[in-house]
Amino acid sequence: MANIAGKVPGRFLGYAFCVGDLLLELDKDYKVLNADGAVKSTLGITPDQSFCFLDLLTEKGAGIITSAAKTLTGANRLGPFMVSVGGEGAVRERYSIFMSKLPHAPDELYIVLSKPYRLGQKESSNVSSTVSPAQLEENKAEFFERLEDLFEGNPEAEDNMQVTVIEAGEGERLDTGQQRDLENYLKSFSVGGSHAAMLANDKFAFVHERKEGSEKVDYVETIKKATGVALEAATINAADANLSEKDSMRALAFSLQQFADGSDGFDVSEIAAKSDELIGGTAERVRAFRKVLDEGAFSLVYQPIVNLKSNDVHHYEALARFDLPEMISSQWEMIRFAEDVGLILEFDKAVLYRTIRKIRELGNVGETPSIAVNISGRSLSDTEFKLDLVATLKGNKDLKRYLSIEITESAKISDLDSLGEVLSEIRNEGFRVYLDDFGAGASGFQYLKKLQIDALKIDGDYVRNATESKEDRAFLRSMVTLCRDLGIVTVGEWVETKEHAELLRSMGVDFGQGYYFGKPNAGLVMPKAKAS
Ligand code: C2E
Ligand code: MG
Ligand code: MG
């Protein structure tokens, strides 16, 4: 039997046999030059005959190997690909195949074949159960983290790298085996072999080098040939966004997120046709919000929160106002976008500092107002932000009676325990914590168990419907009872009419906020109800 140990560096052999059953050295026409392992009994070939490796494969397998070989550079290693291998007279068996080239022999191809169980994989690729949503979330989080690291550690990444998104063609449905194979396949194409992931069922993304002209790889064709799966793909250029490195990365991540979520206009065919427009649109919004941040181009308006028993203003809520770019229709939408794109942390900090200044300024010339600031649950899931916030509050402890925090968008926070910890820290410093929009989205009673808060703001939708709907009234009543038992103050949002106010009062809700008492206003005005 031919032995390649003399030609191939021993170190490579050692690595290869850690996972491999067979090791083959092929020439550029896939002829077997050398082989090691139980070649005769497993592959049914005699190694000294001149044999084309592709003859041992199915058409699909040959497609995988030849198209993957085209992308081997000597610096990357490809695989594992699941391929059936076997010569005439031998039973075809599925193997995991790794491929590489070695610097000393650029025309030769080294192939390691392993039984899938050695890699902890199942023999069959036809596993029909679907990938769990938790696993997909993990995939996504890991992909975005790596993407961020890639861009952060490499100032040229934006110009040199591209992200291609891939979706199964219309009517195609991949089983988990195919999904895994495709993910592995994309990983092997990707920068460093790890920048690829399935972001949603049958939707993938991978980061690769930008190649132009004849060097350009037609990934769809290559992958289709390799896997037999019809795909659609589109390549997104972060550089087209013309933003700072970090903001391009944000625009890119946002677009990918939209693609994964199946948002309108972000399926592959749309991305392909409108890639520049979509990322350009995202970039424009990022740019508009960046301006808000860098130039402090926002103002605050204040809306009173009124004690329903005494009709006195208890405190005000600070609400942000800024110029909206054309494609955004409300402040709310812009804030949600800032959350999705990761810019809300900077904004929340800016609003907090400005509010502290406002309280001090007014306190110096008259009565000190009490103001609640909105802080996004997203911001509070960032460690640095939390440290900064607690330090700021500690440094302004003398304002603890005048400054409070409203936690918005907490429904999107999965780690309630760590949110609970920071809320406790804030309260330990003596500042009050309100939980905003309770009852909206997925926020529910487990929040009250896990989060120590001073007050709950009941989502405006419940208040609005309560006058007509028995169910909403029942919900409100049970919430009020529960809060009273827990020692939590309740605030009803969107009190637009006298009926709303009276209903809430009769149910025992403590405070009300809404147009009936006063619209958000640049000045800290006394409420209508008090004045009349
Ligand atoms: P929110 O914190 O729940 O604020 C209450 C929203 O309800 C405000 O909308 C307010 O104008 C509106 N509102 C008040 N009374 C009534 C009423 O009687 N009827 C109706 N229909 N609406 C009423 P706005 O100012 O557009 O803010 C929307 C959301 O944007 C806020 O909801 C909050 O989640 C977010 N937001 C605003 N400013 C900031 C901020 O500085 N930081 C953060 N993180 N989020 C903010
Ligand atoms: Mg609020
Ligand atoms: Mg609210």
XYZ file of C-alpha atoms and ligand atoms in Angstrom:
580
model
C 0.000 0.000 0.000
C 1.297 3.429 -0.849
C 2.338 5.374 2.150
C 2.297 9.121 2.046
C 3.967 9.593 5.397
C 7.229 10.382 3.689
C 5.768 13.263 1.680
C 3.209 14.716 4.002
C 4.473 16.440 7.122
C 4.098 14.123 10.091
C 2.256 16.763 12.041
C -0.524 16.845 9.445
C -0.811 13.082 9.495
C -1.087 13.188 13.260
C -3.899 15.751 13.142
C -5.650 13.959 10.342
C -5.750 10.654 12.120
C -7.123 12.180 15.274
C -10.470 12.304 13.517
C -9.926 10.464 10.261
C -10.386 6.891 9.178
C -8.762 7.447 5.818
C -6.382 9.960 4.409
C -6.074 10.569 0.670
C -3.743 12.687 -1.370
C -5.166 13.643 -4.762
C -3.716 15.400 -7.758
C -5.500 18.254 -9.488
C -7.605 15.789 -11.508
C -8.663 14.023 -8.297
C -6.506 10.965 -9.039
C -5.499 9.186 -5.851
C -1.741 9.701 -5.498
C -1.411 8.253 -2.039
C -3.686 6.814 0.542
C -3.494 5.708 4.121
C -5.922 3.780 6.286
C -8.028 0.702 5.550
C -8.484 1.741 1.947
C -9.182 -1.614 0.372
C -11.744 -2.801 2.886
C -13.614 0.475 3.198
C -13.437 1.952 -0.271
C -13.042 -1.226 -2.288
C -10.094 0.132 -4.251
C -6.514 -0.990 -4.504
C -4.424 2.062 -3.842
C -1.681 1.384 -6.354
C -4.066 1.562 -9.263
C -4.560 5.008 -10.651
C -7.994 5.861 -9.410
C -10.146 8.948 -9.677
C -11.612 9.763 -6.294
C -14.708 11.222 -7.930
C -15.607 7.766 -9.248
C -16.229 6.719 -5.651
C -18.891 9.366 -5.212
C -22.443 10.012 -6.275
C -23.007 12.876 -8.665
C -24.023 15.087 -5.767
C -20.957 14.089 -3.742
C -18.675 14.805 -6.693
C -20.344 18.199 -7.018
C -19.603 18.998 -3.384
C -15.960 18.019 -3.621
C -15.182 19.734 -6.918
C -16.902 22.983 -6.086
C -15.411 23.108 -2.620
C -11.944 22.398 -4.034
C -12.230 25.523 -6.174
C -12.436 27.650 -3.066
C -9.465 26.075 -1.287
C -6.664 28.548 -0.978
C -4.098 26.786 1.151
C -5.039 28.984 4.079
C -8.464 27.507 4.705
C -9.696 24.070 5.570
C -13.070 22.949 4.338
C -15.643 20.642 5.776
C -17.029 18.563 7.204
C -19.228 17.647 4.236
C -21.430 14.589 4.514
C -20.785 12.503 1.425
C -21.457 8.857 0.471
C -18.252 7.109 -0.566
C -17.618 3.611 -1.942
C -16.062 1.902 -4.955
C -17.540 -0.819 -7.094
C -18.323 -3.886 -5.033
C -18.175 -1.952 -1.752
C -21.227 -0.607 0.049
C -21.432 3.186 -0.154
C -21.129 4.652 3.321
C -21.577 8.186 4.542
C -18.413 9.959 5.621
C -17.619 13.366 6.970
C -14.994 14.818 4.677
C -12.451 17.530 5.421
C -10.312 18.990 2.665
C -7.189 21.087 2.633
C -4.155 22.030 0.618
C -0.700 22.190 2.082
C 1.730 25.006 1.309
C 4.446 22.702 0.012
C 2.145 21.145 -2.620
C -0.320 23.734 -3.930
C -1.588 21.459 -6.731
C -2.446 18.603 -4.449
C -5.513 18.055 -2.385
C -5.609 16.318 0.988
C -8.785 14.640 2.027
C -9.629 13.151 5.402
C -12.619 10.824 5.627
C -14.159 10.201 9.040
C -17.064 8.112 10.187
C -19.642 10.686 11.341
C -19.900 9.190 14.848
C -16.261 10.145 15.498
C -17.338 13.772 15.178
C -20.385 13.232 17.308
C -22.682 13.423 14.276
C -25.570 11.143 13.463
C -25.038 8.762 10.539
C -28.186 9.831 8.813
C -28.682 13.333 7.563
C -32.414 12.867 7.232
C -33.312 13.980 10.705
C -36.671 15.596 10.267
C -37.184 17.444 13.543
C -36.742 21.195 13.260
C -34.095 23.316 14.905
C -35.449 24.788 18.127
C -36.088 28.547 18.376
C -33.665 28.670 21.318
C -30.937 27.120 19.185
C -31.621 29.619 16.411
C -31.415 32.490 18.890
C -28.081 31.146 20.067
C -26.827 30.795 16.471
C -27.864 34.333 15.736
C -26.347 35.818 18.876
C -23.068 34.031 18.225
C -23.002 35.103 14.579
C -23.574 38.770 15.443
C -21.002 38.684 18.221
C -18.388 37.250 15.868
C -19.354 39.760 13.190
C -18.842 42.592 15.635
C -15.457 41.200 16.697
C -14.432 40.874 13.081
C -15.278 44.482 12.303
C -13.929 45.833 15.552
C -10.569 44.173 15.289
C -10.088 45.020 11.628
C -10.467 48.579 10.311
C -10.324 47.329 6.714
C -13.087 44.776 7.232
C -15.734 47.110 5.911
C -14.001 47.390 2.538
C -12.675 43.873 2.313
C -15.549 41.822 3.602
C -19.018 41.162 2.342
C -21.950 39.334 3.813
C -23.982 37.045 1.620
C -27.438 35.970 2.718
C -28.852 32.715 1.457
C -32.362 31.423 1.542
C -33.767 28.097 0.346
C -35.416 28.579 -3.040
C -39.160 28.884 -3.294
C -40.928 25.704 -2.202
C -37.684 24.165 -0.868
C -37.841 22.905 2.681
C -34.575 21.701 4.188
C -34.396 18.945 6.793
C -32.078 19.463 9.747
C -29.381 17.319 8.130
C -29.377 19.523 5.033
C -29.455 22.642 7.181
C -26.424 21.468 9.098
C -24.593 20.489 5.924
C -25.327 23.853 4.370
C -24.222 25.705 7.477
C -20.952 23.762 7.508
C -20.532 24.390 3.858
C -20.978 28.123 4.280
C -18.621 28.120 7.243
C -15.936 26.648 5.075
C -16.407 29.464 2.553
C -16.376 32.063 5.266
C -13.592 34.188 6.679
C -11.658 32.155 9.219
C -14.013 29.221 8.740
C -16.446 30.347 11.421
C -18.420 33.331 10.133
C -21.558 31.590 8.950
C -24.812 30.656 10.619
C -28.376 29.674 10.059
C -30.223 32.762 11.345
C -33.755 31.416 10.912
C -35.125 28.222 9.461
C -33.627 27.890 5.965
C -32.084 31.367 6.111
C -28.325 31.675 6.334
C -25.668 34.341 6.281
C -21.925 34.174 5.903
C -19.069 36.655 5.799
C -16.504 36.304 3.047
C -13.820 38.256 1.308
C -14.888 40.684 -1.359
C -13.774 39.279 -4.682
C -14.046 41.057 -7.988
C -13.937 40.074 -11.662
C -12.772 36.572 -12.514
C -12.107 35.844 -8.856
C -15.774 36.307 -8.003
C -17.411 33.100 -6.819
C -20.970 32.313 -7.833
C -21.997 30.949 -4.474
C -25.516 29.984 -5.470
C -24.320 27.889 -8.407
C -21.474 26.389 -6.427
C -23.649 25.466 -3.486
C -26.485 24.233 -5.619
C -24.113 21.937 -7.405
C -22.645 20.772 -4.143
C -25.775 20.197 -2.143
C -28.447 19.786 -4.767
C -30.482 22.424 -2.965
C -31.874 25.338 -4.944
C -31.021 28.562 -3.190
C -31.318 32.267 -3.580
C -28.580 34.578 -2.462
C -27.713 38.212 -2.258
C -24.591 40.011 -1.178
C -24.702 43.014 1.076
C -21.968 45.609 1.138
C -21.491 47.313 4.460
C -19.114 49.775 2.819
C -21.935 51.189 0.687
C -23.530 52.544 3.819
C -20.801 55.175 4.100
C -20.874 55.298 7.850
C -18.309 55.034 10.583
C -17.031 51.523 11.104
C -19.194 50.831 14.085
C -22.341 52.326 12.588
C -21.927 50.382 9.308
C -21.656 47.282 11.367
C -24.896 48.285 13.093
C -26.666 48.953 9.789
C -25.470 45.631 8.487
C -26.507 43.735 11.595
C -29.899 45.428 11.526
C -30.470 44.437 7.892
C -29.473 40.861 8.653
C -31.772 40.828 11.642
C -34.644 42.001 9.451
C -33.794 39.263 6.982
C -33.835 36.664 9.785
C -37.147 37.962 11.142
C -38.728 37.842 7.705
C -39.538 41.553 7.730
C -41.081 43.092 4.643
C -38.611 43.866 1.910
C -35.887 41.791 3.485
C -36.347 38.461 1.770
C -33.505 37.468 -0.442
C -35.028 38.456 -3.756
C -35.798 41.910 -2.398
C -32.376 42.243 -0.848
C -30.804 41.212 -4.138
C -32.766 43.771 -6.095
C -32.652 46.511 -3.530
C -29.579 45.731 -1.447
C -28.108 49.199 -1.773
C -31.454 50.849 -1.186
C -32.215 48.768 1.907
C -28.874 49.150 3.536
C -28.876 52.749 2.338
C -32.252 53.290 4.030
C -30.982 51.737 7.221
C -27.828 53.794 6.941
C -29.838 56.978 6.500
C -31.765 56.297 9.667
C -28.573 55.452 11.538
C -27.076 58.699 10.236
C -30.130 60.697 11.344
C -30.009 59.205 14.804
C -26.237 59.622 14.984
C -26.819 63.339 14.349
C -29.351 63.441 17.183
C -26.722 61.899 19.437
C -23.619 63.773 18.322
C -25.244 67.182 18.190
C -27.564 66.587 21.107
C -30.287 67.530 18.596
C -33.235 66.508 20.707
C -35.441 68.187 23.227
C -37.439 66.925 26.154
C -41.107 67.494 26.819
C -42.774 66.703 30.110
C -46.106 65.073 30.841
C -47.695 65.192 34.291
C -48.520 62.094 36.287
C -51.373 62.948 38.599
C -52.423 61.536 41.955
C -55.992 60.367 41.266
C -57.144 60.982 44.841
C -55.808 64.483 45.350
C -55.486 65.593 41.684
C -51.988 66.882 42.514
C -49.140 66.417 40.056
C -46.979 63.714 41.551
C -44.177 63.984 39.004
C -43.500 64.407 35.274
C -42.339 61.955 32.645
C -39.622 63.227 30.290
C -40.351 62.312 26.653
C -37.842 62.864 23.866
C -38.550 64.876 20.727
C -36.302 65.215 17.693
C -36.537 65.869 13.971
C -37.537 62.723 12.159
C -35.916 61.579 8.928
C -38.364 61.295 6.045
C -38.933 57.568 6.209
C -39.785 57.534 9.919
C -43.249 58.514 10.935
C -43.105 58.809 14.719
C -40.821 59.370 17.677
C -41.855 55.968 18.869
C -40.675 54.311 15.644
C -37.345 56.109 15.790
C -36.761 55.047 19.375
C -37.616 51.435 18.536
C -35.206 51.624 15.596
C -32.482 52.975 17.887
C -33.123 50.006 20.151
C -32.913 47.499 17.310
C -29.777 49.008 15.919
C -28.002 49.334 19.267
C -27.904 53.141 19.526
C -30.368 53.474 22.377
C -27.718 53.149 25.100
C -26.059 56.404 24.113
C -29.429 58.094 23.826
C -30.694 56.949 27.210
C -27.521 58.278 28.788
C -27.910 61.636 27.053
C -31.538 61.967 28.226
C -30.568 61.015 31.765
C -27.778 63.624 31.933
C -29.995 66.298 30.466
C -32.776 65.540 32.938
C -30.377 65.710 35.865
C -29.234 69.129 34.624
C -32.838 70.270 34.256
C -33.783 69.201 37.792
C -30.750 71.024 39.215
C -31.356 74.174 37.152
C -35.007 74.448 38.178
C -34.184 73.522 41.764
C -31.776 76.464 41.891
C -34.432 79.013 40.947
C -37.600 77.613 42.524
C -39.259 74.373 43.470
C -37.355 71.218 42.438
C -39.466 69.186 40.013
C -39.687 65.422 40.158
C -39.051 63.755 36.759
C -39.095 60.166 35.496
C -36.712 59.193 32.689
C -37.333 56.344 30.243
C -34.545 53.797 30.075
C -34.794 50.972 27.615
C -34.600 47.411 28.869
C -32.146 46.933 26.010
C -29.763 49.444 27.534
C -30.053 47.732 30.875
C -28.907 44.453 29.403
C -25.518 46.028 28.647
C -23.004 45.617 31.460
C -21.118 48.840 30.811
C -24.344 50.826 30.648
C -25.512 49.382 33.960
C -22.257 50.267 35.706
C -22.392 53.748 34.263
C -26.015 54.271 35.274
C -25.508 53.120 38.842
C -22.370 55.287 39.130
C -24.290 58.320 37.782
C -27.116 57.764 40.253
C -24.656 57.351 43.128
C -23.014 60.627 42.113
C -26.410 62.358 42.183
C -27.807 60.722 45.245
C -29.075 64.033 46.564
C -31.676 63.927 43.737
C -33.148 60.592 44.753
C -36.517 62.111 45.614
C -36.663 63.983 42.315
C -35.385 61.546 39.728
C -36.945 58.190 38.909
C -36.451 55.582 36.213
C -39.063 54.049 33.901
C -38.072 50.767 32.333
C -39.460 50.565 28.790
C -39.418 47.632 26.397
C -38.750 45.201 29.198
C -40.851 42.607 27.367
C -37.943 41.948 25.034
C -35.527 41.183 27.837
C -34.983 37.487 28.311
C -32.658 37.652 31.305
C -35.043 38.893 33.983
C -32.699 37.865 36.788
C -29.954 40.214 35.732
C -32.480 42.993 35.007
C -33.808 42.395 38.523
C -30.322 42.807 39.982
C -29.720 46.219 38.471
C -33.201 47.428 39.440
C -32.460 46.438 43.024
C -29.192 48.377 42.894
C -31.014 51.459 41.650
C -33.613 51.151 44.389
C -30.924 50.565 47.013
C -29.575 53.991 46.102
C -33.026 55.361 46.922
C -34.272 56.066 43.361
C -37.765 54.873 42.402
C -38.242 52.385 39.566
C -41.361 52.260 37.376
C -42.125 49.401 35.024
C -43.549 50.883 31.806
C -46.256 49.532 29.494
C -47.226 46.645 31.713
C -49.507 44.178 29.964
C -48.192 45.065 26.499
C -46.262 42.436 24.584
C -45.075 39.515 26.613
C -44.587 41.241 29.960
C -46.596 39.356 32.525
C -46.970 38.464 36.130
C -43.625 36.680 36.367
C -42.117 40.161 35.942
C -43.616 41.205 39.243
C -42.116 38.168 40.890
C -38.638 38.671 39.501
C -38.364 42.456 39.439
C -38.501 44.560 42.560
C -40.183 47.781 41.497
C -41.930 50.728 43.121
C -44.638 51.304 40.547
C -46.303 49.731 37.569
C -47.539 51.668 34.557
C -50.552 49.927 33.085
C -50.379 49.960 29.306
C -52.647 52.571 27.726
C -54.461 49.969 25.649
C -56.091 48.507 28.764
C -57.134 51.872 30.043
C -58.513 52.896 26.681
C -60.600 49.720 26.382
C -61.649 49.482 30.008
C -64.699 51.707 29.689
C -66.213 49.305 27.128
C -64.699 45.930 27.821
C -65.605 43.794 30.816
C -62.454 41.685 30.283
C -60.173 44.707 30.376
C -61.862 45.928 33.530
C -61.418 42.511 35.144
C -57.754 42.502 34.133
C -57.253 45.980 35.558
C -58.969 45.084 38.808
C -56.839 42.000 39.362
C -53.696 43.939 38.563
C -54.589 46.646 41.058
C -55.341 44.083 43.792
C -52.104 42.241 43.161
C -50.053 45.439 43.177
C -51.692 46.636 46.354
C -50.839 43.328 48.053
C -47.250 43.646 46.841
C -46.962 47.266 47.930
C -46.582 48.486 44.343
C -48.087 51.798 43.214
C -50.185 51.712 40.010
C -50.273 54.282 37.218
C -52.867 54.249 34.436
C -51.540 55.488 31.043
C -53.523 57.205 28.275
C -56.196 58.772 30.431
C -57.914 60.723 27.685
C -61.318 61.441 29.199
C -63.014 62.172 32.478
C -64.605 58.684 32.295
C -61.190 57.058 32.095
C -60.012 59.025 35.102
C -63.091 58.184 37.130
C -63.027 54.525 36.246
C -59.379 54.209 37.273
C -60.027 56.098 40.486
C -62.980 53.851 41.330
C -60.835 50.788 40.757
C -58.208 52.003 43.170
C -55.503 52.925 40.613
C -53.188 55.403 42.346
C -51.998 57.713 39.545
C -53.102 58.678 36.043
C -51.280 60.073 33.009
C -52.799 61.168 29.727
C -54.114 63.954 27.556
C -56.988 64.535 29.983
C -54.526 65.765 32.618
C -52.064 67.336 30.226
C -50.187 66.674 26.991
C -46.416 66.420 26.950
C -45.218 70.007 27.071
C -41.902 71.830 26.949
C -42.670 73.518 30.239
C -43.430 71.790 33.489
C -47.083 72.945 33.629
C -49.732 72.286 36.233
C -52.418 69.830 35.104
C -55.810 70.958 33.864
C -57.611 68.868 36.457
C -55.855 70.713 39.262
C -56.426 74.121 37.712
C -60.168 73.660 37.307
P -44.062 55.730 26.994
O -42.855 55.795 27.858
O -45.094 54.742 27.349
O -44.630 57.178 26.920
C -45.970 57.464 26.835
C -46.378 57.738 25.434
O -47.798 57.862 25.372
C -45.826 59.056 24.900
O -45.618 58.910 23.522
C -46.990 60.005 25.145
O -46.972 61.130 24.310
C -48.161 59.122 24.835
N -49.360 59.563 25.532
C -49.472 60.193 26.703
N -50.767 60.397 27.037
C -51.500 59.881 26.025
C -52.907 59.778 25.783
O -53.758 60.224 26.562
N -53.300 59.151 24.636
C -52.396 58.667 23.754
N -52.837 58.080 22.648
N -51.056 58.745 23.962
C -50.627 59.352 25.086
P -44.265 59.370 22.853
O -43.749 60.602 23.481
O -44.478 59.346 21.377
O -43.271 58.232 23.249
C -43.423 56.961 22.772
C -42.495 56.010 23.444
O -41.144 56.279 23.077
C -42.512 56.101 24.959
O -43.603 55.414 25.478
C -41.187 55.433 25.271
O -41.299 54.034 25.188
C -40.328 55.929 24.141
N -39.557 57.095 24.585
C -39.856 58.408 24.569
N -38.835 59.130 25.061
C -37.865 58.256 25.393
C -36.550 58.357 25.945
O -36.052 59.449 26.296
N -35.829 57.196 26.122
C -36.367 55.977 25.794
N -35.632 54.889 25.994
N -37.589 55.839 25.293
C -38.332 56.950 25.090
Mg -42.525 55.800 29.754
Mg -45.764 53.681 28.670
